[in-house]
């Protein structure tokens, strides 16, 4: 009686609609980088003039890559490894590489969440006293002199990190729509409101204008500096969460007829809008701090941990309404981080769920509990801060960038999937893409990513990393980044669960436009643009595509050749779905 | 604040927030379509379904045509 299309793994679940998806995607994109990275990057790279490379990067790399990720996830409908596998079996390893990157990020991201949560509470009593820097490094994190690995736990941080993991476990257990969708639909508007109030207060502080002056005064000569352009592309790239599986995973949860490019534009601009807002808030506050200390804004401007956990406590201690600023700032940081963390861990959950054929709850337990254990073992310790520093730098520069570069090259030069993906995007979307998208996604982004990779590679090889001991950088930096590739390759060689492999024949409809694809079918053309159909995943077989058309999925008009087949819910569909399972399983396991 | 800084701040806000407003207008112009098959979305457990799928009932509820 199984006339319904079979679907494997992650694509069993869906967001209720594109609004939920957009909230979730914004939640993923808006993270710590928007709040503590963008303001300083903009200030440091030309101030107001930075706007030009920033917008160019958004339009030529950020949004096009976002659309590329959406297309892969939505057309091939699965977690990163499954989606890439369905695109081409040889590409599965890229999906695992991206998943591995998410593993590393999630390990240290949890502890930053823990800090933000604890500092929200510290804001009430201004627990950092007169010297926030000393408080953070010595009293709170008790950072050890020696750069190594130790298991001297800092129990308050340990407990806060455990709470962050527990909250994550609960949200992910609740599923895509009820958990991920709903928490984002609540937290994102809340985050924006909190930040708006925070910015409103910051703007009234004495000296705020000086801070904004520093941020927005353009130095036009910066535009001639290639490092400024790289910084702009880097900021856009890291802040949009593109290229490491998140947007693939979320797009797989979209219903078949969803406006992908329209959503990408909203998400891309929403992310940048929040960055501008954060820039105004942070620099207004820094302007106050500089005025209070009688120094220039340049002397207090900083980013990352230094900004959030050292500069902001100073501001909170001195400013009127300091407690309110503190609660809003750290609360916003925690919310922004939490929604991003959800998306990062969901990539891992979806991947294992697909590969092993697990139910959602089992997959969440199998993924989150070991991750939490490793995270709690290595990071809330006296040596955790240095470990965080090195893993963060290397997983970003040699993980995300390298994986994105390889995946873009494979999708363009390797397997020329871009025309297929463009057709897919156009068949469901309001904003149509043409050759320009293929050129920017396929040609501009690899050049920029390649430049960023080589730049960081030469820098780190020549100078080492941050004066840290070589063995530490070799193991947790280079070793970690390299082993991600090796592990990804090995995982791609393991067989898929029977359940998912069976569903290779039939993911959610990958053919979105019956009219468009019918032409391909009648001319016996392949849906993909690579010739070697023998290597093609069974998921892309025409048999399946025909079935999607037969079902009339996603098209409202009845196809002319389908007249008279009112109940197209049966016939060849079910037969071909059930029968070749074993073959396809073998094919899948290869 | 200097004039150039104010101008750049206004330009940044107009371009980026304006882009957000335009992209929201764009997506609102194309109303969300409900798929024909949508009510059928929750697959019944068949040979390959998830027998231990705990959210069976929930999925049927969630995927009622919502709009």
XYZ file of C-alpha atoms in Angstrom:
657
model
C 0.000 0.000 0.000
C 2.958 2.271 0.013
C 2.051 4.621 -2.732
C 3.501 7.595 -0.947
C 6.937 8.685 -2.002
C 9.591 7.279 0.236
C 11.817 9.672 1.933
C 14.850 9.052 3.984
C 16.348 10.701 6.941
C 16.267 14.384 7.521
C 13.804 15.264 4.816
C 11.101 13.581 6.856
C 10.722 16.853 8.645
C 9.917 20.284 7.374
C 9.449 23.853 8.456
C 5.805 24.855 8.338
C 6.574 27.532 5.817
C 9.168 29.893 4.492
C 8.685 32.401 7.315
C 9.863 29.826 9.821
C 12.721 28.921 7.540
C 13.743 32.550 7.147
C 13.711 33.045 10.908
C 15.818 29.953 11.374
C 18.247 30.983 8.645
C 18.551 34.477 10.110
C 19.062 32.918 13.519
C 21.886 30.918 12.104
C 23.467 33.815 10.224
C 23.154 36.348 13.030
C 25.657 35.167 15.559
C 28.545 36.343 17.647
C 30.397 37.517 14.534
C 27.741 40.132 13.828
C 28.040 41.622 17.274
C 31.671 41.376 18.192
C 33.469 40.984 14.881
C 31.834 43.273 12.324
C 32.143 46.592 14.204
C 35.881 46.294 14.627
C 36.502 44.901 11.131
C 34.616 47.836 9.630
C 36.443 50.336 11.842
C 39.820 48.787 11.102
C 39.333 48.604 7.335
C 38.459 52.067 6.204
C 35.541 53.000 8.473
C 32.749 54.387 6.317
C 34.640 53.488 3.153
C 34.428 49.820 4.185
C 30.780 49.955 3.166
C 31.750 49.695 -0.492
C 33.805 46.471 -0.383
C 31.322 45.135 2.162
C 28.314 45.603 -0.117
C 30.257 44.320 -3.112
C 31.166 41.219 -1.118
C 27.585 40.744 0.024
C 26.252 40.905 -3.520
C 29.022 39.027 -5.311
C 29.838 36.339 -2.767
C 27.578 36.246 0.272
C 24.128 36.072 -1.270
C 25.213 34.018 -4.329
C 26.848 31.432 -2.054
C 23.789 31.425 0.163
C 21.682 30.642 -2.904
C 24.124 27.919 -3.913
C 23.814 26.267 -0.509
C 20.028 26.560 -0.619
C 19.970 24.999 -4.063
C 22.072 22.007 -3.019
C 20.040 21.434 0.132
C 16.665 21.963 -1.454
C 17.192 20.052 -4.650
C 18.944 17.077 -3.090
C 17.006 17.273 0.100
C 19.179 15.934 2.828
C 21.845 16.645 5.382
C 25.125 17.896 3.930
C 26.606 14.413 3.298
C 23.375 13.061 1.833
C 22.710 16.107 -0.330
C 26.213 16.036 -1.769
C 25.981 12.310 -2.222
C 22.789 12.660 -4.164
C 24.441 15.299 -6.279
C 27.287 12.927 -6.986
C 28.520 9.949 -4.955
C 32.085 11.208 -5.120
C 31.080 14.437 -3.399
C 29.869 12.816 -0.198
C 33.185 13.471 1.532
C 32.653 17.222 1.199
C 29.480 16.885 3.218
C 31.336 15.044 5.961
C 34.097 17.617 5.918
C 31.538 20.359 6.500
C 29.950 18.266 9.220
C 33.335 17.827 10.889
C 33.821 21.574 10.866
C 30.494 21.927 12.656
C 31.641 19.408 15.268
C 34.732 21.464 16.084
C 32.852 24.766 16.155
C 30.106 23.402 18.388
C 32.695 22.176 20.899
C 33.982 25.648 21.666
C 30.868 27.636 20.808
C 29.101 26.222 23.855
C 31.587 27.742 26.228
C 31.203 31.205 24.696
C 27.486 30.808 25.251
C 28.223 29.906 28.839
C 30.268 33.081 29.289
C 27.523 35.213 27.782
C 24.947 33.616 30.072
C 27.079 34.128 33.155
C 27.981 37.685 32.242
C 24.282 38.468 31.861
C 23.986 37.599 35.538
C 27.269 39.288 36.463
C 25.850 42.514 34.974
C 23.442 42.853 37.898
C 26.198 43.017 40.484
C 28.999 44.168 38.184
C 30.878 41.209 39.541
C 34.018 42.094 37.599
C 34.866 44.986 39.928
C 37.374 47.607 38.836
C 39.457 45.529 36.467
C 37.361 43.470 34.037
C 40.441 42.236 32.166
C 42.033 40.768 35.250
C 38.681 39.431 36.368
C 38.073 37.569 33.123
C 41.555 36.139 32.702
C 42.529 35.439 36.321
C 39.473 35.262 38.541
C 36.889 33.917 36.145
C 38.726 31.747 33.616
C 41.925 31.338 35.690
C 43.880 31.072 32.442
C 47.015 29.055 33.043
C 50.394 30.457 32.122
C 51.320 27.388 30.195
C 49.712 26.699 26.817
C 48.790 23.048 27.092
C 45.895 20.742 27.868
C 44.821 20.292 31.442
C 41.781 19.096 33.239
C 41.669 21.702 35.970
C 38.006 22.479 35.640
C 36.477 25.818 36.431
C 33.234 24.625 37.910
C 30.992 27.668 37.393
C 31.916 27.718 33.704
C 31.547 23.952 33.533
C 28.022 24.134 34.900
C 27.032 27.010 32.638
C 28.376 25.143 29.604
C 26.452 22.054 30.652
C 23.280 24.138 30.893
C 23.885 25.461 27.366
C 24.216 21.902 26.060
C 21.111 20.808 27.938
C 19.062 23.640 26.442
C 20.335 22.664 23.030
C 19.429 19.047 23.607
C 15.873 19.996 24.518
C 15.379 22.262 21.487
C 16.771 19.744 19.036
C 14.705 16.933 20.545
C 11.578 18.920 19.809
C 12.162 18.702 16.107
C 12.555 21.016 13.171
C 9.308 22.926 13.274
C 8.436 22.743 16.968
C 11.965 23.083 18.241
C 14.247 24.871 15.814
C 11.593 26.869 13.977
C 9.735 28.000 17.034
C 12.724 28.956 19.167
C 14.085 31.066 16.309
C 10.728 32.708 15.702
C 10.760 33.749 19.357
C 14.410 34.581 19.922
C 15.142 36.514 16.723
C 12.482 39.219 17.174
C 13.420 39.350 20.860
C 17.070 39.732 19.950
C 16.314 42.609 17.605
C 14.171 44.392 20.189
C 16.787 43.929 22.908
C 19.509 45.209 20.661
C 17.459 48.192 19.534
C 16.921 49.209 23.160
C 20.608 48.679 23.883
C 21.582 50.828 20.897
C 19.057 53.472 21.943
C 20.631 53.722 25.387
C 24.165 53.624 24.002
C 23.415 56.532 21.661
C 22.446 58.738 24.587
C 25.743 58.157 26.408
C 28.182 61.052 26.442
C 30.853 60.463 23.813
C 28.675 58.234 21.650
C 29.036 60.628 18.725
C 32.806 60.309 18.940
C 32.508 56.546 18.618
C 30.260 56.778 15.596
C 32.623 59.313 14.128
C 35.439 56.803 14.410
C 33.344 54.038 12.880
C 31.867 55.939 9.957
C 34.527 58.472 8.953
C 35.699 57.066 5.644
C 39.336 56.703 4.741
C 38.997 56.289 1.018
C 42.589 55.263 0.458
C 41.694 51.970 2.165
C 39.824 51.000 -0.987
C 43.140 50.620 -2.792
C 44.348 48.130 -0.220
C 43.683 44.512 -1.159
C 43.647 43.430 2.497
C 40.580 45.604 3.055
C 38.731 43.778 0.299
C 39.770 40.423 1.699
C 38.533 41.540 5.110
C 35.175 42.489 3.577
C 34.788 39.140 1.830
C 35.927 37.356 4.973
C 33.426 39.175 7.152
C 30.535 38.463 4.778
C 31.598 34.876 4.355
C 32.030 34.011 8.028
C 29.027 35.941 9.197
C 26.518 34.433 6.765
C 27.238 30.819 7.809
C 27.726 29.740 4.228
C 29.856 26.865 3.070
C 29.709 24.525 6.023
C 26.493 22.682 5.676
C 24.120 24.787 7.738
C 22.168 26.307 4.906
C 22.107 22.973 3.076
C 20.568 21.313 6.123
C 17.989 24.024 6.708
C 17.042 24.274 3.025
C 16.382 20.539 3.028
C 13.600 21.194 5.524
C 11.829 23.580 3.153
C 8.769 22.439 1.318
C 9.225 21.733 -2.376
C 7.744 24.949 -3.649
C 9.634 27.547 -1.671
C 10.986 30.848 -2.844
C 14.691 30.167 -2.434
C 16.343 33.215 -3.965
C 13.805 35.560 -2.390
C 14.573 34.015 0.993
C 18.302 34.286 0.392
C 17.983 38.001 -0.296
C 16.002 38.527 2.898
C 18.459 36.492 4.971
C 21.521 38.150 3.437
C 20.261 41.677 3.957
C 18.821 40.904 7.401
C 22.218 39.641 8.506
C 23.949 42.770 7.254
C 21.258 45.000 8.729
C 21.932 43.506 12.116
C 25.653 44.047 11.622
C 25.119 47.742 10.909
C 22.927 47.977 14.007
C 25.566 46.219 16.082
C 28.248 48.505 14.678
C 26.296 51.581 15.758
C 25.597 50.170 19.233
C 29.100 48.911 19.887
C 30.869 52.038 18.699
C 28.497 54.373 20.507
C 29.387 52.450 23.667
C 33.099 52.468 22.834
C 32.892 56.207 22.232
C 31.528 56.623 25.743
C 34.284 54.412 27.125
C 36.968 56.449 25.345
C 35.455 59.729 26.497
C 35.247 58.476 30.088
C 38.855 57.333 30.010
C 39.982 60.470 28.194
C 41.554 58.504 25.347
C 40.863 58.119 21.659
C 38.359 55.595 20.391
C 41.243 53.843 18.648
C 42.729 52.971 22.037
C 39.650 51.162 23.267
C 38.371 49.652 20.004
C 38.713 45.920 19.937
C 36.828 42.823 18.861
C 35.934 39.340 20.000
C 36.404 38.254 23.585
C 38.236 41.469 24.416
C 35.257 43.528 23.307
C 32.525 41.482 24.924
C 34.106 40.384 28.164
C 36.586 43.167 28.886
C 35.509 46.400 27.149
C 31.779 46.009 27.696
C 32.052 45.274 31.424
C 34.063 48.495 31.727
C 31.304 50.380 29.933
C 28.599 48.740 32.034
C 30.362 49.711 35.241
C 30.603 53.353 34.273
C 27.529 54.099 32.208
C 24.172 55.282 33.466
C 21.719 52.387 33.067
C 24.797 50.150 33.027
C 22.940 47.148 34.394
C 20.334 47.433 31.680
C 22.997 47.760 28.978
C 24.742 44.711 30.396
C 21.687 42.510 30.568
C 20.615 43.521 27.064
C 24.073 43.153 25.554
C 25.000 39.819 27.088
C 21.474 38.512 26.739
C 21.560 39.407 23.044
C 24.956 37.769 22.728
C 23.638 34.606 24.343
C 20.522 34.504 22.155
C 22.442 35.215 18.957
C 24.942 32.536 19.878
C 22.303 30.015 20.858
C 20.364 30.267 17.584
C 23.615 29.847 15.671
C 24.654 26.936 17.856
C 21.337 25.201 17.126
C 22.010 25.366 13.406
C 25.590 24.149 13.800
C 24.590 21.093 15.820
C 21.608 20.392 13.578
C 24.047 19.819 10.707
C 25.672 17.044 12.733
C 22.373 15.570 13.912
C 20.961 15.490 10.382
C 24.114 13.920 8.964
C 24.223 11.065 11.453
C 20.511 10.624 11.265
C 20.662 10.124 7.523
C 23.743 7.946 7.516
C 22.617 5.628 10.292
C 18.889 5.794 9.591
C 18.050 6.909 13.117
C 14.958 8.564 14.428
C 15.327 12.216 15.301
C 15.460 11.682 19.045
C 17.976 8.897 18.859
C 20.142 10.938 16.521
C 19.994 13.961 18.806
C 21.023 11.843 21.784
C 23.771 10.064 19.849
C 25.213 13.373 18.671
C 24.644 15.855 21.478
C 25.678 13.758 24.474
C 29.164 12.836 23.184
C 29.687 16.368 21.866
C 28.748 17.834 25.221
C 31.070 15.407 26.974
C 34.068 16.336 24.826
C 33.227 20.011 25.021
C 32.964 19.862 28.820
C 36.157 17.881 29.103
C 38.427 20.213 27.166
C 37.048 23.749 27.301
C 35.807 24.843 30.748
C 39.339 24.390 32.086
C 42.189 26.688 32.920
C 43.691 25.885 29.522
C 40.438 26.054 27.560
C 40.852 29.631 26.393
C 44.040 28.938 24.437
C 42.543 25.799 22.954
C 39.495 27.789 21.881
C 41.731 30.396 20.306
C 43.709 27.968 18.183
C 40.844 25.680 17.151
C 38.679 28.658 16.235
C 41.369 30.210 14.045
C 42.247 27.003 12.252
C 38.762 25.655 11.752
C 37.760 28.987 10.224
C 40.767 29.618 8.034
C 41.646 26.081 7.032
C 38.331 24.358 7.559
C 35.460 26.550 6.444
C 37.375 28.416 3.765
C 39.056 25.322 2.358
C 35.860 23.245 2.370
C 33.905 26.046 0.729
C 36.595 26.458 -1.900
C 36.664 22.744 -2.691
C 32.883 22.470 -2.804
C 32.499 25.465 -5.120
C 35.224 24.131 -7.395
C 33.584 20.719 -7.472
C 30.167 22.156 -8.236
C 31.571 24.227 -11.082
C 34.681 22.778 -12.654
C 34.382 19.280 -11.253
C 30.808 18.308 -11.947
C 29.321 21.379 -13.639
C 26.280 21.318 -11.430
C 25.717 25.064 -11.545
C 23.307 25.085 -14.529
C 21.191 22.417 -12.845
C 21.191 24.303 -9.587
C 20.348 27.555 -11.309
C 17.433 25.918 -13.102
C 16.290 24.501 -9.821
C 16.423 27.879 -8.111
C 14.598 29.545 -10.978
C 11.904 26.902 -11.089
C 10.780 27.691 -7.544
C 11.893 31.259 -6.904
C 10.629 34.771 -7.467
C 14.004 36.346 -8.140
C 15.345 34.694 -11.297
C 19.006 34.042 -11.741
C 20.930 34.226 -14.944
C 24.490 33.943 -16.071
C 25.628 36.594 -13.596
C 24.900 34.296 -10.688
C 26.872 31.480 -12.254
C 29.800 33.803 -12.850
C 29.894 35.248 -9.336
C 29.195 31.950 -7.574
C 31.385 29.863 -9.839
C 34.233 32.210 -10.669
C 34.431 35.149 -8.246
C 34.008 33.218 -5.023
C 36.687 30.569 -5.733
C 39.176 33.325 -6.514
C 38.403 35.169 -3.295
C 38.327 32.006 -1.197
C 41.560 30.801 -2.752
C 43.224 34.115 -2.012
C 42.029 34.016 1.601
C 43.300 30.471 2.020
C 46.749 31.146 0.573
C 47.014 34.376 2.526
C 46.381 32.636 5.852
C 48.473 29.640 4.886
C 51.596 31.688 4.178
C 51.036 33.845 7.263
C 50.636 30.934 9.664
C 53.413 28.874 8.130
C 55.859 31.750 8.269
C 55.070 33.148 11.689
C 53.394 30.364 13.617
C 50.193 31.138 15.430
C 50.048 33.753 18.174
C 53.373 32.735 19.733
C 51.884 29.485 20.872
C 54.104 26.413 21.282
C 54.589 24.582 18.007
C 53.323 21.225 19.275
C 50.075 22.790 20.470
C 49.438 24.500 17.136
C 50.488 21.396 15.227
C 48.081 19.148 17.100
C 45.035 21.333 17.657
C 45.507 23.612 14.670
C 47.047 21.917 11.671
C 46.427 18.405 12.943
C 42.778 19.075 13.675
C 42.162 20.791 10.326
C 43.944 18.026 8.423
C 42.286 15.180 10.247
C 38.871 16.607 9.384
C 39.633 15.865 5.740
C 40.873 12.347 6.445
C 37.923 11.508 8.691
C 35.516 12.924 6.128
C 36.973 10.680 3.459
C 36.741 7.601 5.683
C 33.154 8.348 6.699
C 32.170 8.715 3.069
C 33.390 5.157 2.515
C 31.118 3.699 5.184
C 27.800 2.315 3.979
C 24.560 4.158 4.482
C 21.811 2.657 6.540
C 19.426 0.508 4.557
C 16.639 2.897 5.317
C 18.390 5.916 3.874
C 19.883 3.968 1.018
C 16.421 2.778 0.103
C 15.305 6.343 0.046
C 18.056 7.185 -2.416
C 15.565 6.196 -5.057
C 13.146 8.699 -3.780
C 14.042 11.780 -1.886
C 11.498 14.518 -1.795
C 10.798 15.590 -5.329
C 14.004 16.853 -6.798
C 12.152 17.774 -9.931
C 10.404 20.974 -9.124
C 9.127 22.080 -12.457
C 7.370 19.424 -14.411
C 7.296 21.514 -17.560
C 10.950 22.324 -17.441
C 11.994 18.806 -16.651
C 9.591 17.146 -19.044
C 11.581 18.579 -21.914
C 14.686 16.993 -20.554
C 12.902 13.704 -20.109
C 11.359 13.559 -23.551
C 14.724 14.285 -25.087
C 16.192 11.621 -22.857
C 18.579 14.120 -21.394
C 19.985 13.734 -17.975
C 18.919 16.089 -15.248
C 22.446 16.649 -14.266
C 25.045 18.130 -16.431
C 27.746 15.582 -16.064
C 27.933 12.882 -18.629
C 28.961 9.870 -16.652
C 25.520 8.676 -15.719
C 26.931 5.440 -14.385
C 28.289 7.355 -11.445
C 25.015 9.050 -10.832
C 23.274 8.492 -7.578
C 20.101 6.461 -7.974
C 18.309 9.385 -6.415
C 18.706 11.246 -9.631
C 17.431 8.493 -11.796
C 14.827 9.474 -14.291
C 12.515 6.872 -12.909
C 12.232 8.886 -9.776
C 11.872 12.149 -11.597
C 9.084 10.742 -13.710
C 7.313 9.729 -10.592
C 7.518 13.231 -9.212
C 5.961 14.531 -12.375
C 3.331 11.869 -12.276
C 2.399 12.893 -8.793
C 1.984 16.388 -10.104
C 3.976 17.524 -7.127
C 4.273 21.250 -6.709
C 2.593 22.194 -9.961
C -0.906 23.481 -9.739
C -1.788 23.256 -13.365
C -2.305 19.784 -14.617
C 0.286 18.807 -17.131
C -1.271 18.261 -20.560
C 0.169 14.774 -20.906
C -1.192 13.933 -17.522
C -4.842 14.500 -18.485
C -7.022 11.622 -17.525
C -4.647 10.278 -14.955
C -6.481 11.925 -12.144
C -5.249 9.611 -9.474
C -1.631 9.628 -10.335
C -0.804 8.508 -6.895
C -0.021 4.990 -7.939
C 1.112 2.977 -10.931
C 4.798 3.035 -11.859
C 5.583 5.084 -8.850
C 5.093 2.530 -6.164
C 6.468 -0.283 -8.217
C 9.734 1.361 -8.951
C 9.996 2.710 -5.458
C 9.897 -0.565 -3.682
C 11.494 -3.004 -6.028
C 15.025 -1.859 -6.804
C 15.874 -1.230 -3.199
C 18.629 -3.727 -2.930
C 20.391 -2.580 -6.055
C 20.212 0.930 -4.921
C 21.478 0.035 -1.569
C 24.516 -1.510 -3.192
C 24.872 1.525 -5.342
C 24.551 3.698 -2.305
C 27.151 1.828 -0.391
C 29.749 2.211 -3.063
C 30.122 63.812 14.503
C 31.667 65.106 11.332
C 29.509 65.626 8.286
C 31.193 62.919 6.246
C 30.691 60.428 9.072
C 27.006 61.306 9.299
C 26.635 61.012 5.530
C 28.336 57.615 5.493
C 26.206 56.386 8.369
C 23.028 57.455 6.597
C 24.220 55.892 3.332
C 25.035 52.627 5.092
C 21.666 52.517 6.829
C 19.743 53.399 3.674
C 21.537 50.885 1.489
C 21.557 47.910 3.862
C 18.238 48.397 5.637
C 16.716 49.550 2.377
C 17.945 46.345 0.798
C 16.252 44.400 3.561
C 12.970 46.249 3.045
C 13.110 45.728 -0.721
C 13.862 42.033 -0.363
C 10.964 41.628 2.060
C 8.664 43.450 -0.370
C 9.922 41.187 -3.137
C 9.186 37.991 -1.238
C 5.795 39.253 -0.114
C 4.793 39.877 -3.686
C 5.049 36.192 -4.434
C 2.711 34.551 -1.971
C 3.686 31.252 -0.529
C 2.245 28.375 -2.493
C 0.981 25.300 -0.825
C 2.022 22.141 -2.522
C -0.624 19.914 -3.872
C 0.774 16.960 -2.054
C 1.266 18.793 1.158
C -1.575 17.210 3.131
C -0.026 13.883 2.283
C 3.299 14.876 3.642
C 3.474 12.647 6.647
C 4.342 9.368 5.027
C 2.682 6.439 6.599
C 5.119 3.996 8.040
C 5.878 1.606 5.256
C 8.660 -0.817 4.603
C 11.232 1.889 4.811
C 9.678 4.360 7.155
C 10.896 4.947 10.616
C 9.121 2.451 12.852
C 10.697 4.063 15.876
C 9.851 7.515 14.650
C 8.439 9.057 17.799
C 6.889 12.056 16.135
C 4.475 10.213 13.929
C 1.389 11.797 15.383
C 3.030 15.136 15.662
C 4.051 15.125 12.048
C 0.554 14.502 10.874
C -0.604 17.432 12.901
C 2.139 19.730 11.817
C 1.604 19.062 8.181
C -2.035 19.889 8.064
C -2.294 22.580 5.421
C -1.496 25.522 7.603
C -2.100 28.402 5.304
